[in-house]
Short mmCIF file of C-alpha atoms in Angstrom, two decimals:
data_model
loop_
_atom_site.label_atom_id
_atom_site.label_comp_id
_atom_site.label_asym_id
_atom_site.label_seq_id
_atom_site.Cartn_x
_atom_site.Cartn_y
_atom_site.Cartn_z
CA UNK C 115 24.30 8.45 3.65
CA UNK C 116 26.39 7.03 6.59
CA UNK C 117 26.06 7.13 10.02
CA UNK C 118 28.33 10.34 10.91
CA UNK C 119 26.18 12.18 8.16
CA UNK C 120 22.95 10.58 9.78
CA UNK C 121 24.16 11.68 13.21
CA UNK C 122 24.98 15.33 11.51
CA UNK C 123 21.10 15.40 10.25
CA UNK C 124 19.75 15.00 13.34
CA UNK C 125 21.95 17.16 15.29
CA UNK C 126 21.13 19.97 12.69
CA UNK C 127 17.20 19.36 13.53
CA UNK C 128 17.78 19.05 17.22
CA UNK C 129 20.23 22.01 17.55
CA UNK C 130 18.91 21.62 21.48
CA UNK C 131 20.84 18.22 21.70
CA UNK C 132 24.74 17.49 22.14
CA UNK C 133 26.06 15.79 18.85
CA UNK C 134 27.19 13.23 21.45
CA UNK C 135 24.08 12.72 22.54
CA UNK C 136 22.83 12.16 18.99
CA UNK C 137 25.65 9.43 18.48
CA UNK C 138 24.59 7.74 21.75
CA UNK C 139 21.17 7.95 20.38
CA UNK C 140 21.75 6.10 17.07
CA UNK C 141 24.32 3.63 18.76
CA UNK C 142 21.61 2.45 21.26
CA UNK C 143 18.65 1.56 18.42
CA UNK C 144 21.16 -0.05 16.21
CA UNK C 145 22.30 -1.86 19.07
CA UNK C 146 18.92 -2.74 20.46
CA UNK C 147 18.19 -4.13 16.85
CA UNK C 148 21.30 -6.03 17.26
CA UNK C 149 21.00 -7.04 20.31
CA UNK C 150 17.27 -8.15 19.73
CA UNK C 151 18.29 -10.08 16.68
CA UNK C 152 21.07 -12.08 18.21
CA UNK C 153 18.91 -13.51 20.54
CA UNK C 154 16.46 -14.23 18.07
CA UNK C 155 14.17 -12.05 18.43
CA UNK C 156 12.22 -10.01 15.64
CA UNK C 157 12.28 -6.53 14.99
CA UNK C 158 9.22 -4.83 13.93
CA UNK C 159 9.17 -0.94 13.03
CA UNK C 160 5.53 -0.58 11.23
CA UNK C 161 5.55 1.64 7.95
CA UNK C 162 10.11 0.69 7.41
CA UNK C 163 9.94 -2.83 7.72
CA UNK C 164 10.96 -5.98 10.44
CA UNK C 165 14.27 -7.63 10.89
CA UNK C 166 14.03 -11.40 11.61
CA UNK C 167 16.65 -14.40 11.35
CA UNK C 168 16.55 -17.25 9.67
CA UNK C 169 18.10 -20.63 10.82
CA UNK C 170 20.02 -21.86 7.49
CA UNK C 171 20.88 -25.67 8.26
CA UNK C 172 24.01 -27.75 7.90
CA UNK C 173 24.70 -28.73 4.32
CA UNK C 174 27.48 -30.17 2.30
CA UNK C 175 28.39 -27.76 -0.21
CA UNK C 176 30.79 -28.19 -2.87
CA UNK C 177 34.00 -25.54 -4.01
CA UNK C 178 32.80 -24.55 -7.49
CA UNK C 179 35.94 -24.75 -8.96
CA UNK C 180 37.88 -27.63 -7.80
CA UNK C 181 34.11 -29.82 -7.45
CA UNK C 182 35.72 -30.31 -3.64
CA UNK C 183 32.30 -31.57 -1.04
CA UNK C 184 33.25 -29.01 2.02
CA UNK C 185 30.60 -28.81 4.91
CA UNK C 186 29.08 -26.04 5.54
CA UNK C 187 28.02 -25.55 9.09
CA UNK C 188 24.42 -24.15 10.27
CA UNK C 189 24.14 -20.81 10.48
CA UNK C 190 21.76 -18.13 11.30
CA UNK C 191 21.62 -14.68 9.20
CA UNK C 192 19.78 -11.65 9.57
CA UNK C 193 16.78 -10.70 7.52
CA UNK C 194 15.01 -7.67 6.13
CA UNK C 195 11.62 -6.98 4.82
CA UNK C 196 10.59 -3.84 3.70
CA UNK C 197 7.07 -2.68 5.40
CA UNK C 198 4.03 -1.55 3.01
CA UNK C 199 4.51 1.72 3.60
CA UNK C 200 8.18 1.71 2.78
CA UNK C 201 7.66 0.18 -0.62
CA UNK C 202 4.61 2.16 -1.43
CA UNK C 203 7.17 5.19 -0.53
CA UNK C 204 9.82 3.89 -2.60
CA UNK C 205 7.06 3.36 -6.01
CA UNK C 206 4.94 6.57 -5.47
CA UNK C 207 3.85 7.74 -9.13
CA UNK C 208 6.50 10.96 -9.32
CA UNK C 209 9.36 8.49 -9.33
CA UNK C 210 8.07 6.98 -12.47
CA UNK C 211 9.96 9.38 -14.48
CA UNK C 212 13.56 8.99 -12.63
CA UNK C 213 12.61 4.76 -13.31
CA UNK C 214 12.49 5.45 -16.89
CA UNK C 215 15.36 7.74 -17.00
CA UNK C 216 17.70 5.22 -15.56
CA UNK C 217 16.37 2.13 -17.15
CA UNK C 218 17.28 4.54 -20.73
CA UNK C 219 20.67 5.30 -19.41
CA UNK Z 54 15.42 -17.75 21.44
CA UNK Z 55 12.87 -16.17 23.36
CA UNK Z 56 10.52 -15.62 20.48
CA UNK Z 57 9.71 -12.06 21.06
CA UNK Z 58 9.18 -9.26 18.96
CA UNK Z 59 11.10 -5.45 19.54
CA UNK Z 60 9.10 -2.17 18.29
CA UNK Z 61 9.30 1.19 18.22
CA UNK Z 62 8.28 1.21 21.75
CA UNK Z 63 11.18 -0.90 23.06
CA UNK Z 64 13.46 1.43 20.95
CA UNK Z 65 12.05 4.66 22.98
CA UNK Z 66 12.53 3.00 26.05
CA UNK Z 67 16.10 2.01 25.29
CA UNK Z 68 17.08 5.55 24.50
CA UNK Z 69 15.38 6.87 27.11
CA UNK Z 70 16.98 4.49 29.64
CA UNK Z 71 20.83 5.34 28.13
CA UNK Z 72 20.33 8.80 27.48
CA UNK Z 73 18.26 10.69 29.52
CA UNK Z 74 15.79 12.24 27.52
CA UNK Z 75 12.06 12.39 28.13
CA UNK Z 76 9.88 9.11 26.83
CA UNK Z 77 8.41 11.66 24.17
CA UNK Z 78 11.40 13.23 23.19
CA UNK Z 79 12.80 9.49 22.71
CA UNK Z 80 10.13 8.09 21.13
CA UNK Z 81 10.77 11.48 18.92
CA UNK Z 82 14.56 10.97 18.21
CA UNK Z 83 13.30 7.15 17.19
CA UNK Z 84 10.94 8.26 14.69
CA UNK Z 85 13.23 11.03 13.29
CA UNK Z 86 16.26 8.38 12.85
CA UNK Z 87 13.65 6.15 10.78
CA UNK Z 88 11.98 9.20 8.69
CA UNK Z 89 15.59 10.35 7.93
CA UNK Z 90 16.91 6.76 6.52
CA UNK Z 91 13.21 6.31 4.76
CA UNK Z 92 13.29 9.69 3.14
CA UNK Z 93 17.44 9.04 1.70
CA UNK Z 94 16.24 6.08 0.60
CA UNK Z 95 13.02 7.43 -0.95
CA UNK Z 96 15.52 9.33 -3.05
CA UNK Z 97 17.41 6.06 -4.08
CA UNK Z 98 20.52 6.57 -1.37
CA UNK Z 99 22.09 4.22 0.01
CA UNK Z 100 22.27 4.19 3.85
CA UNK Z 101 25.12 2.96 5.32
CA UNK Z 102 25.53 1.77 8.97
CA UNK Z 103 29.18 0.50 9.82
CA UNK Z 104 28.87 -2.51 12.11
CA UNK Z 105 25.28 -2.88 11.37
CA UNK Z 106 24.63 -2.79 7.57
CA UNK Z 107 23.45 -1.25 4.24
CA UNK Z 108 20.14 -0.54 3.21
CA UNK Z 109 20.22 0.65 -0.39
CA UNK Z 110 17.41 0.81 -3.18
CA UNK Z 111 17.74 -1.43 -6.10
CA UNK Z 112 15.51 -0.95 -9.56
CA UNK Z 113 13.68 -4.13 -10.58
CA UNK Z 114 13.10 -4.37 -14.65
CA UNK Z 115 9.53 -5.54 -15.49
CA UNK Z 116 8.96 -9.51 -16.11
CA UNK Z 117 6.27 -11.29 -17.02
CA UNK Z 118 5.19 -12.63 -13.41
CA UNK Z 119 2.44 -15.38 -13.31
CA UNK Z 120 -0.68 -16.14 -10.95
CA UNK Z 121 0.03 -19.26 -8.89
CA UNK Z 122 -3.42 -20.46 -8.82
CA UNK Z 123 -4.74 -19.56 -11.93
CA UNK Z 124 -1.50 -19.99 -14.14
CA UNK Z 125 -2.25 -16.74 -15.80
CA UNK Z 126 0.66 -14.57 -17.23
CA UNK Z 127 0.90 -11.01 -15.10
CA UNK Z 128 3.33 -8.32 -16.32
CA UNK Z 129 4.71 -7.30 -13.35
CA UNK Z 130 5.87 -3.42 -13.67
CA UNK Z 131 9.12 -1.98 -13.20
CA UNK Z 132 9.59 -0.73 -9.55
CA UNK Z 133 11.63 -0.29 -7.08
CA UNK Z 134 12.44 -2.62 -3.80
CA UNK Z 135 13.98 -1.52 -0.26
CA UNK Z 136 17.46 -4.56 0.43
CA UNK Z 137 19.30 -5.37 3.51
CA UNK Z 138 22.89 -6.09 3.42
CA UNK Z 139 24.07 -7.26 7.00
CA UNK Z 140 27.52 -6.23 8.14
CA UNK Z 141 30.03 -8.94 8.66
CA UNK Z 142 29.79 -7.53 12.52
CA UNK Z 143 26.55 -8.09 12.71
CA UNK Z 144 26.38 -11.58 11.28
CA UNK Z 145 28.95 -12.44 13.35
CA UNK Z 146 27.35 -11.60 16.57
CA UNK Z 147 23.77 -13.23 15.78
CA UNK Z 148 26.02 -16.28 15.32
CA UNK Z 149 27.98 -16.23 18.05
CA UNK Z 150 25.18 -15.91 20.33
CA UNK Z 151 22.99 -18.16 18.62
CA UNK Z 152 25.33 -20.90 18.28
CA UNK Z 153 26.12 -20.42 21.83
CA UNK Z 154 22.25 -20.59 22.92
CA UNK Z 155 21.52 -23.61 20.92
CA UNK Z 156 23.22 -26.19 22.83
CA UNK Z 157 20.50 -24.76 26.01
CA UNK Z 158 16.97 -25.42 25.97
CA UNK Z 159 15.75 -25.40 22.11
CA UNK Z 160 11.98 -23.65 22.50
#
């Protein structure tokens, strides 16, 4: 799914709604959660999961082909973690069965 | 970094201050956006948000796991876990702002 078939979903459930209002609607949480994140904030949406970001520090790396030290400078990057209720969702007992049909395949 | 944490709540209000809904009818529209990504995703879609990122399911195999304080062998089943891939826009702009906040007062 992308977002102009998200947007599409809800305007089909909310047939009282503008589709532009639906596309303003999506914009402004993605951009809340973006906007939250880059000023290091965390996100927390109970039962999906929480958005946090993680300082990575200042190394020296090296180019794994030529063996080359390069720094690397700090960085921060985004984070996800699933909530419970999201990953009891995603390993409820009737998706055993499409599990074991990939895992075959 | 102020050290705060966003939620649902602050979502609703967000909506409801840009688009001129009622606070139910936000907090609504909020809910529905998550229960429509969780239920694709339930299904093993990937969702795909351009400028903010990619959520998509990926199958674990099982592996023998082990207790850390007991040293005991655990098969851990196969399931399924819920990954975040953050757009290059969105990386970008924690950066940016980050990098530009941490020259000011480090709390």
């Amino acid at each position: 799914m992308i977002k102009s078939e998200l947007v599409q979903k809800l305007a089909e459930d909310n047939p009282h709604l503008f589709t532009r209002d639906i596309e303003r609607i999506v914009a402004t949480v993605f951009d809340e959660i973006s906007t939250a994140l880059a000023n290091g904030d965390r996100v927390e949406l109970r039962g999906f999961g929480a958005f946090s970001v993680k300082h990575r520090e200042a190394r020296i790396g090296r180019n794994p082909r030529t063996g080359e030290a390069v720094a690397i400078e700090e960085k921060w990057t985004p984070f996800f973690k699933a909530g419970k209720e999201m990953r009891e969702r995603l390993n409820k007992p009737q998706n055993e069965n499409v599990i074991s049909i990939k895992s075959q395949g | 970094m102020s050290g705060k944490t966003l939620t649902r709540a602050d979502l609703t209000e967000a909506v409801y201050r840009n688009v001129g809904l009622s606070r139910n009818e936000s907090a609504e529209l909020v809910e529905t956006i998550l229960e429509t990504m969780a239920g694709k995703l339930e299904t093993g879609e990937t969702v795909k948000l351009s400028s903010f990122g990619t959520f998509s399911v990926r199958e674990k195999n099982q592996r023998i796991g082990r207790n850390p304080k007991t040293g005991e062998e655990v098969p851990i089943k196969p399931r399924r876990v819920l990954t975040f891939r953050p757009s290059h826009v969105l990386k970008d702009q924690i950066n940016d702002s980050m990098r530009a906040n941490s020259g000011k007062a480090a709390d």
